[in-house]
CSV table of C-alpha atoms in Angstrom, one decimal:
chain,number,residue,atom,x,y,z
A,1,MET,CA,2.2,5.7,30.1
A,2,SER,CA,-1.2,5.7,28.5
A,3,ALA,CA,-3.0,2.4,27.7
A,4,LEU,CA,-2.8,3.2,24.0
A,5,ALA,CA,1.0,3.8,24.1
A,6,ASP,CA,1.3,0.7,26.3
A,7,LEU,CA,-0.5,-1.5,23.7
A,8,LEU,CA,1.8,-0.2,20.9
A,9,GLU,CA,4.8,-1.0,23.1
A,10,ARG,CA,3.6,-4.6,23.6
A,11,THR,CA,3.1,-5.1,19.8
A,12,ARG,CA,6.5,-3.7,19.3
A,13,ARG,CA,7.9,-6.6,21.3
A,14,GLU,CA,6.4,-9.3,19.0
A,15,ARG,CA,9.2,-10.3,16.6
A,16,LYS,CA,8.4,-11.2,13.0
A,17,THR,CA,10.2,-11.5,9.8
A,18,LEU,CA,8.8,-10.6,6.4
A,19,ASP,CA,10.8,-12.7,3.9
A,20,VAL,CA,10.4,-11.2,0.4
A,21,TYR,CA,11.0,-13.7,-2.4
A,22,ALA,CA,12.0,-11.6,-5.4
A,23,GLU,CA,14.6,-11.3,-8.1
A,24,SER,CA,15.8,-7.9,-7.1
A,25,GLU,CA,16.1,-5.7,-4.0
A,26,THR,CA,13.5,-3.1,-5.2
A,27,THR,CA,10.4,-4.8,-3.8
A,28,ALA,CA,12.0,-5.6,-0.5
A,29,ALA,CA,13.2,-2.1,-0.1
A,30,ALA,CA,9.7,-0.7,-0.5
A,31,ILE,CA,8.3,-3.0,2.1
A,32,ARG,CA,11.3,-2.4,4.4
A,33,GLU,CA,10.5,1.3,4.4
A,34,GLN,CA,7.1,0.8,5.9
A,35,PHE,CA,7.6,-2.2,8.2
A,36,ALA,CA,11.2,-2.5,9.2
A,37,SER,CA,11.7,-1.8,12.9
A,38,ARG,CA,13.5,-3.3,15.9
A,39,ASN,CA,11.0,-6.1,15.8
A,40,VAL,CA,10.0,-6.6,12.2
A,41,ARG,CA,12.9,-7.7,10.0
A,42,VAL,CA,12.5,-7.5,6.3
A,43,VAL,CA,14.8,-9.8,4.3
A,44,ARG,CA,15.0,-10.9,0.7
A,45,THR,CA,15.4,-14.4,-0.7
A,46,ALA,CA,16.6,-14.5,-4.3
A,47,TYR,CA,13.8,-16.2,-6.3
A,48,ALA,CA,13.6,-16.3,-10.1
A,49,ALA,CA,9.9,-15.2,-10.2
A,50,ASP,CA,7.9,-14.9,-13.3
A,51,ASP,CA,5.7,-11.9,-13.9
A,52,GLY,CA,3.6,-11.3,-10.8
A,53,GLY,CA,5.1,-14.3,-9.1
A,54,GLU,CA,6.9,-12.5,-6.3
A,55,PHE,CA,5.6,-13.2,-2.8
A,56,VAL,CA,6.1,-12.4,0.9
A,57,VAL,CA,6.4,-15.1,3.6
A,58,VAL,CA,5.8,-14.0,7.2
A,59,ARG,CA,7.7,-15.9,9.9
A,60,ASP,CA,7.6,-15.9,13.7
A,61,ALA,CA,10.5,-15.3,16.0
A,62,ASP,CA,11.7,-18.9,15.4
A,63,GLY,CA,11.5,-18.6,11.7
A,64,ALA,CA,8.4,-20.8,11.4
A,65,TYR,CA,6.0,-20.1,8.5
A,66,LEU,CA,2.9,-18.1,9.5
A,67,GLY,CA,1.5,-17.3,6.1
A,68,ALA,CA,2.3,-16.0,2.6
A,69,ILE,CA,0.8,-13.5,0.2
A,70,GLY,CA,1.7,-12.3,-3.3
A,71,VAL,CA,3.7,-9.1,-3.7
A,72,GLU,CA,1.0,-7.7,-6.0
A,73,GLN,CA,-1.5,-7.9,-3.2
A,74,PHE,CA,0.9,-6.6,-0.7
A,75,ARG,CA,1.4,-3.5,-2.9
A,76,ARG,CA,-2.2,-2.6,-2.5
A,77,LEU,CA,-1.4,-1.9,1.1
A,78,LEU,CA,1.4,0.5,0.1
A,79,ALA,CA,-0.9,2.5,-2.3
A,80,PRO,CA,-4.5,1.6,-1.4
A,81,ASP,CA,-7.8,2.6,-3.0
A,82,VAL,CA,-9.9,4.2,-0.3
A,83,ARG,CA,-13.6,3.3,-0.7
A,84,ALA,CA,-16.6,3.7,1.6
A,85,PRO,CA,-17.5,0.7,3.8
A,86,TRP,CA,-20.8,0.2,1.9
A,87,GLU,CA,-18.9,0.0,-1.3
A,88,LEU,CA,-16.6,-2.6,0.1
A,89,ALA,CA,-19.3,-4.8,1.6
A,90,GLY,CA,-20.0,-7.9,-0.4
A,91,THR,CA,-17.5,-7.1,-3.2
A,92,GLY,CA,-14.5,-8.6,-1.4
A,93,SER,CA,-12.2,-5.8,-0.4
A,94,THR,CA,-8.9,-5.7,-2.2
A,95,LEU,CA,-7.1,-5.2,1.1
A,96,ALA,CA,-8.9,-8.0,3.0
A,97,GLY,CA,-6.2,-10.6,2.2
A,98,VAL,CA,-3.3,-8.5,3.4
A,99,PHE,CA,-5.3,-7.3,6.4
A,100,ASP,CA,-5.9,-10.8,7.6
A,101,PHE,CA,-2.3,-11.6,6.9
A,102,LEU,CA,-0.5,-8.9,8.9
A,103,ASP,CA,-2.6,-8.5,12.0
A,104,ASP,CA,-0.6,-7.7,15.1
A,105,THR,CA,2.4,-6.7,13.0
A,106,LEU,CA,3.8,-3.3,13.7
A,107,PHE,CA,3.9,-0.9,10.8
A,108,THR,CA,6.2,2.1,11.1
A,109,SER,CA,5.4,4.7,8.5
A,110,PHE,CA,1.9,4.6,7.1
A,111,ASP,CA,0.6,7.8,5.6
A,112,ARG,CA,-3.0,9.2,6.0
A,113,ARG,CA,-4.3,7.4,2.9
A,114,GLN,CA,-3.1,4.1,4.1
A,115,MET,CA,-4.5,4.8,7.6
A,116,LEU,CA,-7.8,5.6,6.0
A,117,ALA,CA,-7.8,2.5,3.9
A,118,MET,CA,-7.1,0.3,7.0
A,119,SER,CA,-9.8,2.2,8.9
A,120,ARG,CA,-12.2,1.3,6.2
A,121,GLU,CA,-11.4,-2.4,6.7
A,122,ILE,CA,-12.5,-2.2,10.3
A,123,GLU,CA,-15.6,-0.2,9.4
A,124,ASP,CA,-16.4,-2.7,6.7
A,125,ARG,CA,-16.6,-5.5,9.2
A,126,ALA,CA,-18.9,-3.4,11.4
A,127,TRP,CA,-21.0,-2.4,8.3
A,128,ARG,CA,-21.5,-6.1,7.4
A,129,ALA,CA,-22.5,-7.0,11.0
A,130,ARG,CA,-24.8,-4.0,11.2
A,131,ARG,CA,-24.8,-4.0,15.0
A,132,GLY,CA,-22.5,-3.2,17.9
A,133,ARG,CA,-20.4,-0.1,18.5
A,134,LEU,CA,-17.6,1.6,16.7
A,135,TYR,CA,-15.1,3.7,18.7
A,136,ALA,CA,-13.3,6.2,16.5
A,137,GLY,CA,-10.6,8.6,17.5
A,138,PHE,CA,-10.0,11.9,15.6
A,139,GLN,CA,-7.0,14.1,16.0
A,140,ASN,CA,-9.1,17.2,15.4
A,141,ALA,CA,-12.5,18.5,14.3
A,142,GLU,CA,-11.4,18.8,10.7
A,143,ALA,CA,-10.5,15.0,10.5
A,144,ALA,CA,-13.9,14.3,12.1
A,145,GLU,CA,-15.7,16.4,9.5
A,146,LYS,CA,-14.2,14.6,6.6
A,147,GLN,CA,-15.6,11.3,8.0
A,148,ALA,CA,-18.9,12.7,9.1
A,149,GLU,CA,-20.7,11.3,6.0
A,150,VAL,CA,-19.5,7.8,6.8
A,151,TYR,CA,-20.4,7.9,10.4
A,152,ASP,CA,-23.7,9.5,9.9
A,153,ARG,CA,-24.6,6.8,7.4
A,154,PHE,CA,-23.7,4.2,10.0
A,155,ALA,CA,-26.0,5.8,12.4
A,156,ARG,CA,-28.8,6.1,9.9
A,157,ASP,CA,-28.7,2.8,8.1
A,158,THR,CA,-27.5,0.3,10.7
A,159,ASP,CA,-27.9,-0.5,14.4
A,160,ILE,CA,-24.3,0.5,14.9
A,161,ASP,CA,-23.7,3.0,17.7
A,162,ILE,CA,-20.8,5.4,17.1
A,163,ARG,CA,-18.7,6.9,19.7
A,164,MET,CA,-16.2,9.6,18.5
A,165,TYR,CA,-13.3,11.0,20.4
A,166,LEU,CA,-11.9,14.3,19.5
A,167,ALA,CA,-8.8,16.1,20.9
A,168,ASP,CA,-10.6,19.5,20.3
A,169,GLU,CA,-14.2,20.5,19.8
A,170,LEU,CA,-16.6,19.1,17.1
A,171,ARG,CA,-17.7,21.8,14.7
A,172,HIS,CA,-20.6,20.0,13.0
A,173,GLU,CA,-23.8,18.6,14.3
A,174,PRO,CA,-23.5,14.8,14.7
A,175,ALA,CA,-26.4,12.5,13.5
A,176,ASP,CA,-28.6,10.7,16.0
A,177,GLY,CA,-26.8,7.7,17.3
A,178,VAL,CA,-23.4,9.4,17.2
A,179,GLU,CA,-22.0,10.1,20.7
A,180,VAL,CA,-19.1,12.6,21.0
A,181,VAL,CA,-16.4,12.9,23.5
A,182,SER,CA,-14.7,16.2,22.7
A,183,GLY,CA,-11.8,18.2,24.2
A,184,ALA,CA,-10.1,15.0,25.2
A,185,GLY,CA,-6.7,16.4,24.1
A,186,GLY,CA,-3.4,14.6,25.0
A,187,GLU,CA,-3.1,11.1,23.5
A,188,ILE,CA,-6.4,11.5,21.5
A,189,GLY,CA,-4.6,14.2,19.5
A,190,ARG,CA,-1.7,11.8,18.8
A,191,PHE,CA,-3.5,8.5,18.1
A,192,TRP,CA,-5.6,7.4,15.3
A,193,PHE,CA,-7.9,4.5,16.2
A,194,VAL,CA,-11.0,2.7,15.0
A,195,ILE,CA,-12.3,-0.1,17.2
A,196,TYR,CA,-15.2,-2.4,16.6
A,197,ASP,CA,-16.6,-4.2,19.6
A,198,GLY,CA,-18.1,-7.0,17.5
A,199,ALA,CA,-21.5,-6.5,19.3
A,200,GLY,CA,-20.0,-8.7,22.0
A,201,ASP,CA,-18.9,-11.5,19.6
A,202,ASP,CA,-15.2,-12.3,20.1
A,203,MET,CA,-14.9,-13.5,16.5
A,204,SER,CA,-16.0,-10.2,15.1
A,205,LYS,CA,-13.9,-7.8,17.3
A,206,CYS,CA,-11.2,-5.9,15.6
A,207,GLY,CA,-9.3,-2.6,15.8
A,208,LEU,CA,-6.7,-0.3,14.4
A,209,ILE,CA,-4.5,1.8,16.6
A,210,ALA,CA,-1.6,4.0,15.5
A,211,GLU,CA,0.4,6.9,16.8
A,212,GLU,CA,1.4,9.8,14.7
A,213,ARG,CA,5.2,9.8,15.2
A,214,SER,CA,5.9,12.7,12.9
A,215,PRO,CA,3.5,14.8,10.8
A,216,GLY,CA,1.5,12.5,8.5
A,217,GLN,CA,3.5,9.4,9.5
A,218,PHE,CA,1.8,6.7,11.6
A,219,SER,CA,3.2,3.7,13.5
A,220,GLY,CA,0.8,1.1,14.8
A,221,PHE,CA,-1.0,-2.2,14.2
A,222,TRP,CA,-4.4,-3.7,13.6
A,223,THR,CA,-5.7,-6.7,15.5
A,224,TYR,CA,-8.4,-9.4,15.7
A,225,ASP,CA,-7.4,-10.2,19.2
A,226,PRO,CA,-10.6,-10.0,21.4
A,227,GLY,CA,-8.5,-9.4,24.5
A,228,THR,CA,-6.8,-6.4,23.0
A,229,VAL,CA,-10.0,-5.0,21.6
A,230,ASP,CA,-11.7,-5.4,25.0
A,231,GLU,CA,-8.8,-3.7,26.8
A,232,VAL,CA,-9.0,-0.6,24.5
A,233,VAL,CA,-12.7,-0.4,24.8
A,234,ASP,CA,-12.6,-0.6,28.6
A,235,TYR,CA,-9.9,1.9,28.7
A,236,LEU,CA,-11.7,4.4,26.5
A,237,ARG,CA,-15.0,4.0,28.3
A,238,SER,CA,-13.5,4.5,31.7
A,239,THR,CA,-11.0,7.3,30.8
A,240,TYR,CA,-13.2,9.3,28.5
A,241,PRO,CA,-16.9,9.2,29.6
A,242,VAL,CA,-19.5,10.8,27.3
A,243,GLU,CA,-20.6,14.2,28.5
B,1,MET,CA,-4.1,-27.9,-10.9
B,2,THR,CA,-2.6,-30.4,-13.4
B,3,ASP,CA,-1.8,-33.6,-11.5
B,4,TRP,CA,1.6,-34.2,-12.9
B,5,GLY,CA,2.1,-36.9,-10.3
B,6,ARG,CA,-0.5,-39.2,-11.8
B,7,ASP,CA,0.4,-39.2,-15.4
B,8,TRP,CA,4.2,-39.0,-15.1
B,9,PRO,CA,5.7,-41.4,-17.7
B,10,THR,CA,8.5,-43.8,-17.2
B,11,PRO,CA,11.7,-41.8,-16.6
B,12,MET,CA,14.0,-41.6,-19.6
B,13,ALA,CA,17.7,-42.2,-19.4
B,14,ASP,CA,18.5,-38.7,-20.7
B,15,GLY,CA,16.2,-36.9,-18.2
B,16,LEU,CA,13.7,-34.8,-20.0
B,17,GLY,CA,16.0,-33.3,-22.7
B,18,ASN,CA,16.9,-34.6,-26.1
B,19,GLU,CA,20.5,-34.9,-27.1
B,20,ASP,CA,20.4,-31.4,-28.6
B,21,GLY,CA,19.3,-30.1,-25.3
B,22,ARG,CA,15.7,-29.4,-26.2
B,23,PRO,CA,13.1,-30.7,-23.8
B,24,THR,CA,11.0,-33.6,-24.9
B,25,ASN,CA,7.2,-33.6,-24.6
B,26,ASP,CA,7.7,-35.0,-21.1
B,27,GLY,CA,9.7,-31.9,-20.2
B,28,TYR,CA,6.7,-29.7,-21.3
B,29,ARG,CA,4.4,-31.9,-19.4
B,30,ALA,CA,6.4,-31.7,-16.2
B,31,LEU,CA,6.5,-27.9,-16.5
B,32,SER,CA,2.7,-27.8,-16.8
B,33,ASN,CA,2.7,-28.6,-13.1
B,34,PRO,CA,3.0,-25.3,-11.1
B,35,THR,CA,4.6,-27.0,-8.2
B,36,VAL,CA,7.4,-28.3,-10.4
B,37,ARG,CA,7.9,-24.8,-11.8
B,38,TYR,CA,8.1,-23.2,-8.4
B,39,VAL,CA,10.6,-25.7,-7.2
B,40,LEU,CA,12.8,-25.3,-10.3
B,41,ARG,CA,12.6,-21.5,-10.0
B,42,HIS,CA,13.9,-21.7,-6.5
B,43,LEU,CA,16.6,-24.2,-7.2
B,44,HIS,CA,17.9,-21.9,-10.0
B,45,ARG,CA,19.1,-19.5,-7.4
B,46,HIS,CA,19.7,-22.0,-4.6
B,47,PRO,CA,21.4,-25.2,-5.9
B,48,THR,CA,20.5,-27.0,-2.6
B,49,ALA,CA,17.4,-26.3,-0.5
B,50,SER,CA,15.7,-28.0,2.4
B,51,LEU,CA,12.2,-29.6,2.0
B,52,ASP,CA,11.0,-26.8,4.4
B,53,GLU,CA,12.4,-24.1,2.2
B,54,LEU,CA,10.8,-25.5,-0.8
B,55,ALA,CA,7.4,-25.9,1.0
B,56,ASP,CA,7.6,-22.1,1.8
B,57,VAL,CA,8.4,-21.3,-1.8
B,58,VAL,CA,5.5,-23.4,-3.2
B,59,ALA,CA,3.1,-22.0,-0.6
B,60,GLY,CA,4.2,-18.4,-1.4
B,61,ALA,CA,4.1,-18.9,-5.2
B,62,GLU,CA,0.7,-20.4,-4.9
B,63,ALA,CA,-0.5,-17.3,-2.9
B,64,ALA,CA,0.9,-15.0,-5.6
B,65,ALA,CA,-0.8,-17.0,-8.4
B,66,ALA,CA,-4.2,-17.2,-6.6
B,67,GLY,CA,-4.1,-13.6,-5.3
B,68,GLY,CA,-4.9,-14.8,-1.8
B,69,VAL,CA,-3.2,-15.8,1.5
B,70,VAL,CA,-1.8,-19.3,2.0
B,71,ASP,CA,-1.9,-20.3,5.6
B,72,ALA,CA,0.3,-22.7,7.6
B,73,ASP,CA,-2.0,-25.7,7.2
B,74,ARG,CA,-2.0,-25.5,3.4
B,75,ARG,CA,1.7,-25.0,3.5
B,76,ASP,CA,2.1,-28.2,5.5
B,77,ARG,CA,0.0,-30.1,3.0
B,78,LEU,CA,2.1,-28.8,0.2
B,79,ARG,CA,5.2,-30.0,2.1
B,80,LEU,CA,3.8,-33.5,2.2
B,81,TYR,CA,3.0,-33.4,-1.5
B,82,LEU,CA,6.6,-32.3,-2.3
B,83,HIS,CA,8.0,-35.0,-0.2
B,84,HIS,CA,5.9,-37.8,-1.6
B,85,VAL,CA,5.3,-36.8,-5.2
B,86,THR,CA,7.1,-33.9,-6.7
B,87,ILE,CA,10.6,-34.4,-5.5
B,88,PRO,CA,10.7,-38.1,-6.1
B,89,ARG,CA,9.5,-37.5,-9.6
B,90,LEU,CA,12.1,-34.9,-10.2
B,91,GLU,CA,14.7,-37.2,-8.8
B,92,ALA,CA,13.6,-40.1,-11.0
B,93,VAL,CA,14.3,-38.0,-14.1
B,94,GLY,CA,17.7,-36.9,-12.8
B,95,TYR,CA,17.0,-33.3,-12.2
B,96,VAL,CA,17.6,-33.4,-8.5
B,97,GLU,CA,19.0,-35.6,-5.7
B,98,TYR,CA,16.9,-36.0,-2.6
B,99,ASP,CA,18.7,-36.7,0.7
B,100,LEU,CA,16.0,-38.3,2.8
B,101,GLY,CA,18.2,-38.2,5.9
B,102,ASP,CA,18.3,-34.4,6.2
B,103,ARG,CA,15.5,-33.7,3.7
B,104,THR,CA,17.6,-31.7,1.4
B,105,VAL,CA,17.1,-31.3,-2.3
B,106,ALA,CA,20.1,-30.7,-4.6
B,107,ARG,CA,19.8,-29.6,-8.2
B,108,ILE,CA,21.9,-32.0,-10.2
B,109,ASP,CA,21.0,-31.6,-13.9
B,110,VAL,CA,18.2,-29.4,-15.1
B,111,PRO,CA,18.6,-28.9,-18.8
B,112,PRO,CA,19.1,-25.2,-19.7
B,113,SER,CA,16.2,-25.6,-22.1
B,114,VAL,CA,13.9,-26.3,-19.2
B,115,TYR,CA,15.0,-23.0,-17.6
B,116,ALA,CA,14.6,-21.3,-21.0
B,117,LEU,CA,11.0,-22.5,-21.1
B,118,LEU,CA,10.5,-20.8,-17.7
B,119,GLY,CA,11.8,-17.6,-19.2
B,120,ILE,CA,15.0,-17.9,-17.2
B,121,ASP,CA,17.8,-17.4,-19.7
B,122,ASP,CA,21.2,-17.0,-18.1
B,123,GLU,CA,24.2,-16.6,-20.2
B,124,ASP,CA,26.0,-19.0,-18.0
B,125,ASP,CA,24.4,-22.2,-16.8
B,126,PRO,CA,23.5,-22.0,-13.2
B,127,PRO,CA,26.1,-24.0,-11.1
B,128,ALA,CA,24.7,-27.4,-10.1
B,129,ALA,CA,25.0,-28.8,-6.6
B,130,GLU,CA,28.0,-31.2,-6.3
B,131,HIS,CA,27.3,-34.8,-6.7
B,132,ARG,CA,27.5,-36.8,-3.5
């Protein structure tokens, strides 16, 4: 089993409950669709909420309270706006709250748009720090081309080094400061990942890792855990050296 | 946040409603406190609830109102506030009964007019918890 698949499996073992406080089943059903799995339970507690007053409580395996967020905010994760990292910086991302709230929680069926929005959250943290290294995996050259503008601007305007991983061969000329590992095939073609090494600062490390389980449907997690980030970075560097 | 705890008046014999069932000014004042509203909203669906359940509800409702995340530390402070301030006040006016032994709150007599003010308008009154 590859290290990326192994990490997913470990996250899958962490049991959590999303308790949706709402008047009707509708809201809980939408959240269940994207998070319910063997290890994430989505339940509903009847609550006579006023307009905009529904919320989600996250609990650990023992039922203890971990955090809460309003359903309105949660919805932004289900249908996010995707904006460039330099547009997010300083404005307070609309997803930041939900991002902080659900780290290390397995999601089961994110689409490309949601994956892109969550990738932007990682890139935003790197953009603000302006140093360190970003590791980004692309399933193919086409996906890499779509993000070329973002990564070229990182290379041009910040001290961030970029290392891209592609399953196939890059078709465009990367900017200075962008390293490319191409033809990696295998898991690189199945996984979507964006990892920021925090320029060595444990408090700044973060990453997103997901596997495409069926076309356009991703299962994975994001994390602030420095141990997990280090593990992925070490794995990528030793397994896929730059040509 | 309105500090309902500080300016709460002497409880009245008839709770917060007039004889015709309309809330008095005190009823309005009580409802100006968000914590009171969240507790009453939860108790509407759950005639009895533990202090911990209510703390989760108040934390979650606060997160929704503020558009942010409420962490476990904040939730624990809200639990203390409920225990020391909000629930005793609601008990003093006869809305709820608080069992200090197992830290359970039972809805006894919340005037329908109070729920109407919250926009909760059931055809039938919600069933109250049984008196102990």
